[in-house]
Tab-separated table of C-alpha atoms in Angstrom:
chain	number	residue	atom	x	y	z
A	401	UNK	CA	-12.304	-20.379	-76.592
A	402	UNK	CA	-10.305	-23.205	-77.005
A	403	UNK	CA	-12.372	-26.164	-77.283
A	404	UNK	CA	-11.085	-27.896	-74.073
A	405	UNK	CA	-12.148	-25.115	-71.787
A	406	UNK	CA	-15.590	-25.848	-72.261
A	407	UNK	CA	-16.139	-28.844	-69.057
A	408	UNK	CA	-18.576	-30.802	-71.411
A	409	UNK	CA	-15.974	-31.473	-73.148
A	410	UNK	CA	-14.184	-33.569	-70.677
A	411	UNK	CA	-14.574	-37.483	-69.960
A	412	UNK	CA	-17.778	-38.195	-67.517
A	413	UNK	CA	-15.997	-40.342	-64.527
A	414	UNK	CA	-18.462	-42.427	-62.636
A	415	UNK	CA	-20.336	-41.574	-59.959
A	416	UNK	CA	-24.262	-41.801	-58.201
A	417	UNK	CA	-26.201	-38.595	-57.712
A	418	UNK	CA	-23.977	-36.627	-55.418
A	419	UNK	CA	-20.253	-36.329	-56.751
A	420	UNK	CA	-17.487	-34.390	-54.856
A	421	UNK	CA	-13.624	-34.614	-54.872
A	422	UNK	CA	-12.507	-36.611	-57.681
A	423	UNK	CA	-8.831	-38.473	-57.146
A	424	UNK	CA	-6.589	-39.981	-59.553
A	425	UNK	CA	-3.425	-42.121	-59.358
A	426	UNK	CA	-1.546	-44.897	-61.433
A	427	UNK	CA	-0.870	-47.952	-59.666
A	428	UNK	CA	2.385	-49.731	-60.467
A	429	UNK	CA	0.328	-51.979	-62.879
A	430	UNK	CA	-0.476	-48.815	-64.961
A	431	UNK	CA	-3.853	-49.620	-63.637
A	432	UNK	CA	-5.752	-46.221	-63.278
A	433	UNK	CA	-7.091	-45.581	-59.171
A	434	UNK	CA	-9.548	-43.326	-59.111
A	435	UNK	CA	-12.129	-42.683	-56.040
A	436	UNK	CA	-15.016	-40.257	-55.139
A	437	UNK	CA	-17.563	-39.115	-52.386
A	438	UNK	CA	-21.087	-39.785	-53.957
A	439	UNK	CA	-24.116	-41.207	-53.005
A	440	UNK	CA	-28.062	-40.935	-54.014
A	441	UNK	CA	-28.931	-37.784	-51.900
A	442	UNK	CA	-27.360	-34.166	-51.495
A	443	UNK	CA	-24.051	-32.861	-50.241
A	444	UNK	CA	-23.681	-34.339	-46.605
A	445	UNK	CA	-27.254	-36.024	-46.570
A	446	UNK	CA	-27.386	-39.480	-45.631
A	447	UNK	CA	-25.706	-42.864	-47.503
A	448	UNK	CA	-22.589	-40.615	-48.647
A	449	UNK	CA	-19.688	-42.860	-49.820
A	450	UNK	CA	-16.744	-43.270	-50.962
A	451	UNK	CA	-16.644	-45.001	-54.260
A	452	UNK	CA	-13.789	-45.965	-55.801
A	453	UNK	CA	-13.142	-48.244	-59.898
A	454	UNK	CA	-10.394	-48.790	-61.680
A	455	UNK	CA	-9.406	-48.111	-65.508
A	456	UNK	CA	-6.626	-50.161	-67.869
A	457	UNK	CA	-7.337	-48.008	-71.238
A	458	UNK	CA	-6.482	-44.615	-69.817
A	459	UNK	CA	-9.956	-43.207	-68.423
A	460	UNK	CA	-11.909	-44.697	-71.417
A	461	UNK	CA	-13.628	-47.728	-69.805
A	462	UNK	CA	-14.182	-48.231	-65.487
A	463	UNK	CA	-14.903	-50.670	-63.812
A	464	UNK	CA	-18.256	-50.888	-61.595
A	465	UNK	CA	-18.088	-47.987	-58.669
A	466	UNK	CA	-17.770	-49.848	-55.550
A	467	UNK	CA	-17.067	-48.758	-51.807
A	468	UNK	CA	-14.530	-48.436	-50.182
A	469	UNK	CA	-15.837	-49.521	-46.635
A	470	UNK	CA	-18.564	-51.855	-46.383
A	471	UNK	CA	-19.836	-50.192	-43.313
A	472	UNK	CA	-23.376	-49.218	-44.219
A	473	UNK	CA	-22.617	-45.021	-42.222
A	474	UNK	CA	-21.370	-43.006	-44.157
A	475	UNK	CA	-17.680	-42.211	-45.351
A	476	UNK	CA	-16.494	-39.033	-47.282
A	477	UNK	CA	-13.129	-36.966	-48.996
A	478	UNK	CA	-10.682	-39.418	-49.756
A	479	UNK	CA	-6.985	-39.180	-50.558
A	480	UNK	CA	-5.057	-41.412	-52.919
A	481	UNK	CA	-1.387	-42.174	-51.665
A	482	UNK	CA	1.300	-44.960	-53.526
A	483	UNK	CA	4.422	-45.793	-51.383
A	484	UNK	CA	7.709	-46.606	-53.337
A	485	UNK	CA	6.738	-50.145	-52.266
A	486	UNK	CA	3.569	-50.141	-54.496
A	487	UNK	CA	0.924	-49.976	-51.657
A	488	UNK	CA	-1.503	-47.546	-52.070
A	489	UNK	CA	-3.621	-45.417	-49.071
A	490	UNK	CA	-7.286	-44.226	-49.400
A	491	UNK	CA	-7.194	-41.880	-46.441
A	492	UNK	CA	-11.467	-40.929	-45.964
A	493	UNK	CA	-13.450	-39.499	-43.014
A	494	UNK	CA	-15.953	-42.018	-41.371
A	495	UNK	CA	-18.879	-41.775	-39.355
A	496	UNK	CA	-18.021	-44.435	-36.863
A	497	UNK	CA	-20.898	-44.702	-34.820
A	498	UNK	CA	-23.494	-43.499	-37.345
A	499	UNK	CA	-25.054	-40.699	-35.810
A	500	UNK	CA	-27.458	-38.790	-37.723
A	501	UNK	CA	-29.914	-36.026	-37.986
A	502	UNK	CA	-32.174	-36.792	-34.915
A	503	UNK	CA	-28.922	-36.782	-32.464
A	504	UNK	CA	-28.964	-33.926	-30.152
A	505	UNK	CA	-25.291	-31.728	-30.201
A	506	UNK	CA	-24.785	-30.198	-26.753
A	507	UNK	CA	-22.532	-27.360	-26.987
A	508	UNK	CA	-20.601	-26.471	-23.789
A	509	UNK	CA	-23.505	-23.534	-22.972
A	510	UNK	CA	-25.589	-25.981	-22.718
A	511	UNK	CA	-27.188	-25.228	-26.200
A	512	UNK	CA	-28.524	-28.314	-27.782
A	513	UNK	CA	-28.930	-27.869	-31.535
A	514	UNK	CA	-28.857	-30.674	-34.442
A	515	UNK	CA	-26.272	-30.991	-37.680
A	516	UNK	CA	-27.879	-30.896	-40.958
A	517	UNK	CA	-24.594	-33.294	-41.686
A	518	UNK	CA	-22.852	-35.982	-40.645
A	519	UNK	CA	-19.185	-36.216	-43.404
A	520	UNK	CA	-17.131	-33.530	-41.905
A	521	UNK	CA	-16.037	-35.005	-38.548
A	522	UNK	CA	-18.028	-36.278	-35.611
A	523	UNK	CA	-16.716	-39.466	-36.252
A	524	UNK	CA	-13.125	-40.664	-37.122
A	525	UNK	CA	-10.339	-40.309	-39.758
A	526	UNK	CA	-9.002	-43.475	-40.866
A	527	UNK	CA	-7.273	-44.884	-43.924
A	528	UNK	CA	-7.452	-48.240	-45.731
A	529	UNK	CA	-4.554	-49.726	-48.023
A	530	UNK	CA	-3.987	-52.005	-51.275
A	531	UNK	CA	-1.104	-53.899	-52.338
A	532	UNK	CA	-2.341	-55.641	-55.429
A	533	UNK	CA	-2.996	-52.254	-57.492
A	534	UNK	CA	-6.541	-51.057	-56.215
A	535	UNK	CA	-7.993	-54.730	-57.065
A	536	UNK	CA	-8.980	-55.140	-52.861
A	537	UNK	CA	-8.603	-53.277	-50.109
A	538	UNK	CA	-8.043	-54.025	-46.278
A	539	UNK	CA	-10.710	-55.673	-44.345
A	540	UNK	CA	-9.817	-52.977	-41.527
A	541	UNK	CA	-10.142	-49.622	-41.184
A	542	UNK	CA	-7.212	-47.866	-39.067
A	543	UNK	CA	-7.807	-44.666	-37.324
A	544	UNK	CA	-5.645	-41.952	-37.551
A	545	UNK	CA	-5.501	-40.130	-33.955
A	546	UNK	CA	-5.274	-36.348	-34.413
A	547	UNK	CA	-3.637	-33.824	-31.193
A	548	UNK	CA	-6.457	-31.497	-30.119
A	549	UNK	CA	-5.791	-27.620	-30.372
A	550	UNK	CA	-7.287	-24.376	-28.779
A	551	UNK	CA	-10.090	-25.014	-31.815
A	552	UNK	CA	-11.831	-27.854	-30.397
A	553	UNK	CA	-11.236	-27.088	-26.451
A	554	UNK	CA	-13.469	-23.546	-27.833
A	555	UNK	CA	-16.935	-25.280	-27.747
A	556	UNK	CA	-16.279	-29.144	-27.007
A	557	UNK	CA	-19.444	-30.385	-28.309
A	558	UNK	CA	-20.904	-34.134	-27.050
A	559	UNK	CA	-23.188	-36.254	-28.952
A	560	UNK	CA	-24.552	-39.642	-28.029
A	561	UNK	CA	-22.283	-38.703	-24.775
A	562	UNK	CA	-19.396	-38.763	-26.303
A	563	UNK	CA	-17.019	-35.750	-27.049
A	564	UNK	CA	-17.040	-35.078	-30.725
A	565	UNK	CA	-14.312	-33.705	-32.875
A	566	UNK	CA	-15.434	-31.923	-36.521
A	567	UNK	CA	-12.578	-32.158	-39.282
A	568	UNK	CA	-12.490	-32.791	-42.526
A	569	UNK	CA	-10.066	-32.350	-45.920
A	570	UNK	CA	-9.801	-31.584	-49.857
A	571	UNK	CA	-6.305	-32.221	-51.015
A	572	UNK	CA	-3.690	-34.735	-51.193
A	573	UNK	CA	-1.198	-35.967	-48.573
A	574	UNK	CA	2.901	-35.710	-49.809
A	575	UNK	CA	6.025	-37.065	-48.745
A	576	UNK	CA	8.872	-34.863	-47.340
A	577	UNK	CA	12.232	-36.142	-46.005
A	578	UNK	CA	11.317	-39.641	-45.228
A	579	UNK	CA	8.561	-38.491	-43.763
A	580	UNK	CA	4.284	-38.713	-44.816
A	581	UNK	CA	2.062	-35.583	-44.578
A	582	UNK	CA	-1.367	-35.504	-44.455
A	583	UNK	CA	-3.791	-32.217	-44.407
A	584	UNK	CA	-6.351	-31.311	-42.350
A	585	UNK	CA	-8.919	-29.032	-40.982
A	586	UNK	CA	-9.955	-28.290	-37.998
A	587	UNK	CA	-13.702	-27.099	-37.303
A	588	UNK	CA	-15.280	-25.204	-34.161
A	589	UNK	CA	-18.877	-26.602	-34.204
A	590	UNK	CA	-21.597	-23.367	-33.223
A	591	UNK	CA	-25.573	-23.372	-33.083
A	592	UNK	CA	-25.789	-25.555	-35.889
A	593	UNK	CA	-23.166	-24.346	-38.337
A	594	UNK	CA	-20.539	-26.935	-38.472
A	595	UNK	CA	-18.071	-24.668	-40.658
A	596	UNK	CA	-18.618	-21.917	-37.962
A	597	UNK	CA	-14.370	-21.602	-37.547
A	598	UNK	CA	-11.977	-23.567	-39.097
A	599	UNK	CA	-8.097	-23.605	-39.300
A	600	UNK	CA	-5.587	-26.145	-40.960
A	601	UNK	CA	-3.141	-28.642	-39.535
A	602	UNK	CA	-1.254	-31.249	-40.925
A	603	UNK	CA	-0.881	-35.170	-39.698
A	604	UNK	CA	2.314	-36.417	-39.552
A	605	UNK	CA	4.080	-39.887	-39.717
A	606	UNK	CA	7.765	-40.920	-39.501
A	607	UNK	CA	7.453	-44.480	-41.028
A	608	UNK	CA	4.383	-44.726	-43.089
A	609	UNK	CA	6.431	-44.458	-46.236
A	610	UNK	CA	8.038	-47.807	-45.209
A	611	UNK	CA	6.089	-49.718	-42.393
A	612	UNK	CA	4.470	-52.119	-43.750
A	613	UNK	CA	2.449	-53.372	-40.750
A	614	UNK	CA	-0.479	-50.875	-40.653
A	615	UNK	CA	-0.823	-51.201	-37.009
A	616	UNK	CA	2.666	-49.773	-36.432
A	617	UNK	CA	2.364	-46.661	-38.070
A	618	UNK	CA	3.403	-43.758	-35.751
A	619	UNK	CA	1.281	-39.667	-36.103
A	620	UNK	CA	1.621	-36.639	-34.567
A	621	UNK	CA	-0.266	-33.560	-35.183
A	622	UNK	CA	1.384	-30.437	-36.374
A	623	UNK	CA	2.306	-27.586	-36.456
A	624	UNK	CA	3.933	-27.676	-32.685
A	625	UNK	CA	1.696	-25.686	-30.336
A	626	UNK	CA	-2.341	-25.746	-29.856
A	627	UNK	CA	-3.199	-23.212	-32.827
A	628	UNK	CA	-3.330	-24.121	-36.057
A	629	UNK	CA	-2.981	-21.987	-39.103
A	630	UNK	CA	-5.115	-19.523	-39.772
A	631	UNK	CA	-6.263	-16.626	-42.202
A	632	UNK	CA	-4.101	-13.722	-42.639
A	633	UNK	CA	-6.747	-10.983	-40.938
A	634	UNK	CA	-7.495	-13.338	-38.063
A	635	UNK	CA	-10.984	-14.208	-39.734
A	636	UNK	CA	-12.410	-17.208	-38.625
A	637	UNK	CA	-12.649	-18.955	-41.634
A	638	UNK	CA	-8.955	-20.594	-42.970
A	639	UNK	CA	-9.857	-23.853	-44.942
A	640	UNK	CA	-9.091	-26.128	-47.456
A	641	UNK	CA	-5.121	-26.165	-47.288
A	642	UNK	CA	-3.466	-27.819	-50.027
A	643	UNK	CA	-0.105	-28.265	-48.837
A	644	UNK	CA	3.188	-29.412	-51.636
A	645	UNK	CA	6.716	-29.223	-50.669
A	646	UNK	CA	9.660	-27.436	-52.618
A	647	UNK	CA	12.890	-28.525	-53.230
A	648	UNK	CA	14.745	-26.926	-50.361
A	649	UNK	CA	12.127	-28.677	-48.156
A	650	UNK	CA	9.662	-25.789	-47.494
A	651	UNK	CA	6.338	-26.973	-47.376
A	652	UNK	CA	4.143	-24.085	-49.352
A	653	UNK	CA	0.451	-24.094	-47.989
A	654	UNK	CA	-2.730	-22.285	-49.695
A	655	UNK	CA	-6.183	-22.440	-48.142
A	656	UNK	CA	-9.358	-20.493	-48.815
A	657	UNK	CA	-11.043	-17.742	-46.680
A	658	UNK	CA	-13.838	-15.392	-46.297
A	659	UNK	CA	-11.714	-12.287	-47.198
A	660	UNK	CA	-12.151	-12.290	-50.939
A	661	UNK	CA	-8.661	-13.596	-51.377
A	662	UNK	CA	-6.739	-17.010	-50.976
A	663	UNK	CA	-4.256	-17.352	-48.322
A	664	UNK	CA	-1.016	-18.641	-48.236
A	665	UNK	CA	1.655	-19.481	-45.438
A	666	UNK	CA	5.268	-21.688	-45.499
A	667	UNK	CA	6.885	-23.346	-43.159
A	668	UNK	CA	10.934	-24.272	-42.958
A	669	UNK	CA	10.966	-26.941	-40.723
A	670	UNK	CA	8.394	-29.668	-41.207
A	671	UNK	CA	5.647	-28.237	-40.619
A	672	UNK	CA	6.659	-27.589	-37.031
A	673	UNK	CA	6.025	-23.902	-37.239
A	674	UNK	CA	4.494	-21.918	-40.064
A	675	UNK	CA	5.208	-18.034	-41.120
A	676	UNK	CA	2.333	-15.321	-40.460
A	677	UNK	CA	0.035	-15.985	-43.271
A	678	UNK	CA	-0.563	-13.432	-45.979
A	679	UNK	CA	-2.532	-13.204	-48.924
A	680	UNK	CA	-1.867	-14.571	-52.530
A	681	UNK	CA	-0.041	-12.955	-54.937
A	682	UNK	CA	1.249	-12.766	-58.503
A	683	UNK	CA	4.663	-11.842	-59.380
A	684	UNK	CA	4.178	-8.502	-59.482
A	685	UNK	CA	2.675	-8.306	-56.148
A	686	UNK	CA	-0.853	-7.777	-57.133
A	687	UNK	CA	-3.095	-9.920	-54.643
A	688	UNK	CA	-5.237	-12.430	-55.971
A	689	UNK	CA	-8.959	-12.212	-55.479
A	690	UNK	CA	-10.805	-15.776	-54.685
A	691	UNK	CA	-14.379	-16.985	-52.929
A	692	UNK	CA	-14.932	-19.376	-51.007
A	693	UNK	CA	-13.938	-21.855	-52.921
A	694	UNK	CA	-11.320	-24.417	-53.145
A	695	UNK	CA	-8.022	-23.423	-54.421
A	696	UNK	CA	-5.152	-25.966	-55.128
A	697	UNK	CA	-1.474	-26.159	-56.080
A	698	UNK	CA	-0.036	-28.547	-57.517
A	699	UNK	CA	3.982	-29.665	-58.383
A	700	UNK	CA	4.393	-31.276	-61.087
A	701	UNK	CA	6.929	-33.767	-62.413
A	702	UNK	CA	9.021	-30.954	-64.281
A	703	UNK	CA	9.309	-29.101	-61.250
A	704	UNK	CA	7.030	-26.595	-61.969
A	705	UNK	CA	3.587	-25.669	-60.337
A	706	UNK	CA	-0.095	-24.908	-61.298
A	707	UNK	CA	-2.563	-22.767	-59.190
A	708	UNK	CA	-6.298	-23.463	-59.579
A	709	UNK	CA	-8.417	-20.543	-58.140
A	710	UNK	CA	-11.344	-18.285	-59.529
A	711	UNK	CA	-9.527	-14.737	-60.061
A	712	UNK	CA	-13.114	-13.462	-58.476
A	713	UNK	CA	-13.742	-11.951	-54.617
A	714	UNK	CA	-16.585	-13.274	-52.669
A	715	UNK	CA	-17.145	-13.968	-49.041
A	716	UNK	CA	-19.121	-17.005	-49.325
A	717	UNK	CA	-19.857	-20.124	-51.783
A	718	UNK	CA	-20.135	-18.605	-55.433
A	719	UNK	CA	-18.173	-17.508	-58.332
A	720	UNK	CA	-16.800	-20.700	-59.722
A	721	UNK	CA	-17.574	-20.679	-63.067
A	722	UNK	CA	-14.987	-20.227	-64.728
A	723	UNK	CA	-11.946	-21.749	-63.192
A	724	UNK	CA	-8.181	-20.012	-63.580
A	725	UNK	CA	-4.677	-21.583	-63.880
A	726	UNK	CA	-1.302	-19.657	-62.894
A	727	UNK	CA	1.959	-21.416	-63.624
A	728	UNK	CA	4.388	-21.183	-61.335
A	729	UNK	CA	8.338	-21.429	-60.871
A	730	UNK	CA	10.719	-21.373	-57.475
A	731	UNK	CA	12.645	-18.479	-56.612
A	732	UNK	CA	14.588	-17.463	-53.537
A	733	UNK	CA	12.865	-15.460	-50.734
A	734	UNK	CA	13.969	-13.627	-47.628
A	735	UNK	CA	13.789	-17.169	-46.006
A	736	UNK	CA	14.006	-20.048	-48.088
A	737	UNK	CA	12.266	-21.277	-51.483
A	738	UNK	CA	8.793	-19.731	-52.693
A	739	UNK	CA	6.877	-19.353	-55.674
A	740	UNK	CA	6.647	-17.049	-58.917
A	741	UNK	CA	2.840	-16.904	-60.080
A	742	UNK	CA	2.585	-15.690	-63.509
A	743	UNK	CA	-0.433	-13.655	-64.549
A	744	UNK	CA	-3.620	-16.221	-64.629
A	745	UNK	CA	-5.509	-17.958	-68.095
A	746	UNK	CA	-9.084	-20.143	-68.300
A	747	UNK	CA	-8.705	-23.225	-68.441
A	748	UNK	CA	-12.284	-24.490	-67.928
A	749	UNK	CA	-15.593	-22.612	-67.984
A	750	UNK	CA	-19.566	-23.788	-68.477
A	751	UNK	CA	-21.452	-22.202	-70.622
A	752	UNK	CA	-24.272	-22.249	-68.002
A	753	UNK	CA	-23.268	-19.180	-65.505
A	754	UNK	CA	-24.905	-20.840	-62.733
A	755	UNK	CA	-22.645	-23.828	-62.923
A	756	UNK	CA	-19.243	-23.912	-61.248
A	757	UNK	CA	-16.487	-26.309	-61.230
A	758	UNK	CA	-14.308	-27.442	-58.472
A	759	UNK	CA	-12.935	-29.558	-56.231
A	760	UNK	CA	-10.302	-30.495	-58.676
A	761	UNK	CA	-7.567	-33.045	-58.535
A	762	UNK	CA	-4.142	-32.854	-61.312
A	763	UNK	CA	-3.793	-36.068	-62.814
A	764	UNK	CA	0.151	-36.722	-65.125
A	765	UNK	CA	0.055	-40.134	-66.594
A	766	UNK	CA	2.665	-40.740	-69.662
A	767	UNK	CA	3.710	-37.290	-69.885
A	768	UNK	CA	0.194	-35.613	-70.119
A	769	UNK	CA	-1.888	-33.708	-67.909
A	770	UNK	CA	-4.960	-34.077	-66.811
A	771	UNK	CA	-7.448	-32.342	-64.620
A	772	UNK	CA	-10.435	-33.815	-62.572
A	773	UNK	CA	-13.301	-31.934	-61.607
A	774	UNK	CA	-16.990	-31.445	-59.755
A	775	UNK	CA	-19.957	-29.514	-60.166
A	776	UNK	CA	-21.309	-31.814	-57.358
A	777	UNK	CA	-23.318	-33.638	-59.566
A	778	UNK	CA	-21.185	-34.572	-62.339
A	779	UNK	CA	-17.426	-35.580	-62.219
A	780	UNK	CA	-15.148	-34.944	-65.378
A	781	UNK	CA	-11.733	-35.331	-66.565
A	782	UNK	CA	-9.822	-33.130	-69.130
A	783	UNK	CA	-7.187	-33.635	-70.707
A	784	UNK	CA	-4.830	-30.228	-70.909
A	785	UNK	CA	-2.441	-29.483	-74.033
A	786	UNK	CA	1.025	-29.083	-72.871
A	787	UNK	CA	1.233	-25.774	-74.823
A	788	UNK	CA	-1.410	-23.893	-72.900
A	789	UNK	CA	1.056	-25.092	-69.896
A	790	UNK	CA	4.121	-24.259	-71.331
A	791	UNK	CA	2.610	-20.512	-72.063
A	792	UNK	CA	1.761	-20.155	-68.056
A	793	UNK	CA	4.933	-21.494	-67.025
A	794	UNK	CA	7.029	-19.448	-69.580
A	795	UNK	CA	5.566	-16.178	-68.386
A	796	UNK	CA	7.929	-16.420	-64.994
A	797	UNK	CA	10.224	-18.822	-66.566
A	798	UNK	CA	13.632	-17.091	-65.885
């Protein structure tokens, strides 16, 4: 294989210990942005940050990993965001009032069981900003209120007291129409398993992209209703939705299930209402077959798109090793703009079967592409020829 499949290949980004969800953008400056969720321990196990360092040679030197919020509880899964007005977001989850693993959950039997984590929810969803290229951030952290659907009225768990919402997210927010988008999902806490049922949403605001005063910043919670979306056999796992917009204004969604295949849904209107979701599909109308994984799509500055899933079935965590690209084009549907997947190719693998990559984030700077990603331990970044592009895309070029 070509010698940039192979991850250890790719540039080691920095991180401590744990390493999830890699993000990557260019401040006006040229000044590389780049954060992570890391810490010392495991996946979700106490002293989880966010870390974020900054590069001026392209990648090749960073500077010291530092955190985002000086808070010593823990805060996970950030977003990068840069307005047209240079300020950039790092949208993160935070565990407000620092509960932990001795707290008692009281589910609405009256079971009382403990989480075995503390980053995906219970706590609050909040953003900070910079406006001199990543070099500081905001002293204050701003929550971000989110509507609550028929998904967390199911079991409304209470810790501490307190009613207690579980959420959490993978992908990047977008801008649509003078309007900001964020992602979400939604979790229904049960006996312990706090990614019992999940279903996607997406936060809305009308004036982030030009507000300047953080404080004045106005969300809503779509889509319209009190369900969210959710997978296309009415499983109770629909997760991870990466959500870009196409150029009539459709927003595209994908998320992961537990059905051995990625779903998709689109929505005409803003995300008020989305169509029935269905399954994946290449051009041909084959359906894709994914785990439980992450799968992402991304638009890139040509126009064109890129699909990141595993081309394996699997209801639960495995299969990520090695990781597949589609290339993608827009064509004209029974109802507005969708997207042509051409047939899939490798573009990463490990030569050590149990290792699999994901999480990944798709990075253009100066007219190259790059691609982030985790095997929760290690973070890399790879730098993709434009040829092995150009073949995907070409495929369903018209």
């Amino acid at each position: 294989m070509d010698d940039f499949k192979n991850i250890k290949n790719g540039l080691v980004l920095p991180s401590i210990g744990y390493a999830d969800q890699p993000k990557l953008i260019e401040a006006d400056n040229g000044t590389w942005v780049y954060t992570i969720t890391t810490g010392e321990g495991a996946e979700g196990t106490k002293n989880t940050f966010v870390g974020i360092a900054l590069s001026r040679d392209l990648g090749k030197t960073w500077s010291e990993l530092k955190r985002i919020d000086d808070s010593p509880f823990e805060s996970s899964y950030s977003s990068l965001f840069k307005t047209d007005f240079g300020r950039i977001y790092c949208f993160y989850d935070f565990n407000a009032d620092g509960l932990n693993t001795d707290d008692e959950i009281e589910e609405a039997d009256g079971t009382v069981s403990r989480a075995q984590r503390f980053d995906m929810g219970f706590g609050i969803f909040c953003f900070k900003y910079s406006d001199d290229n990543g070099q500081t951030w905001s002293k204050k952290r701003f929550e971000i209120p989110m509507r609550d659907f028929d998904i967390d009225f199911a079991n409304p768990i209470k810790v501490r007291g307190k009613t207690r919402r579980c959420f959490w997210n993978v992908s990047n927010p977008f801008a649509l129409g003078g309007a900001f988008y964020h992602p979400m999902n939604k979790i229904m806490y049960q006996n312990g398993d706090v990614l019992y049922r999940t279903e996607g949403v997406l936060l809305k605001s009308d004036n982030l992209l030009t507000e300047k005063d953080p404080e004045k910043i106005r969300w809503e919670t779509l889509p319209e209703g009190t369900k969210g979306i959710q997978s296309p056999a009415g499983t109770r796992i629909s997760e991870e939705h990466c959500f870009i917009p196409l150029s009539d204004g459709t927003i595209y969604d994908v998320f992961r299930t537990i059905d051995g295949m990625p779903g998709y849904t689109r929505s005409q209107n803003g995300g008020r209402s989305f169509d029935a979701p269905r399954y994946q599909c290449f051009a041909d109308g084959t359906e894709m077959k994914h785990p439980r994984a992450a799968n992402f799509v991304w638009k890139c500055k040509n126009g064109k798109y890129l699909y990141w899933f595993h081309n394996t079935n699997g209801e639960e965590w495995g299969g990520r090793n090695p990781a597949w690209l589609c290339g993608g084009v827009e064509c004209d549907s029974e109802n507005g703009k969708t997207i042509k997947w051409s047939k899939p190719e490798i573009v990463l693998f490990s030569e050590d079967k149990k290792e699999g990559m994901s999480y990944p984030d798709l990075f253009e700077c100066g007219g190259n592409y790059y691609l982030a990603e985790t095997q929760k331990t290690v973070t890399r970044l790879h730098k993709i020829p434009k040829e092995f592009l150009s073949g995907l895309w070409s495929e369903v070029d018209d």
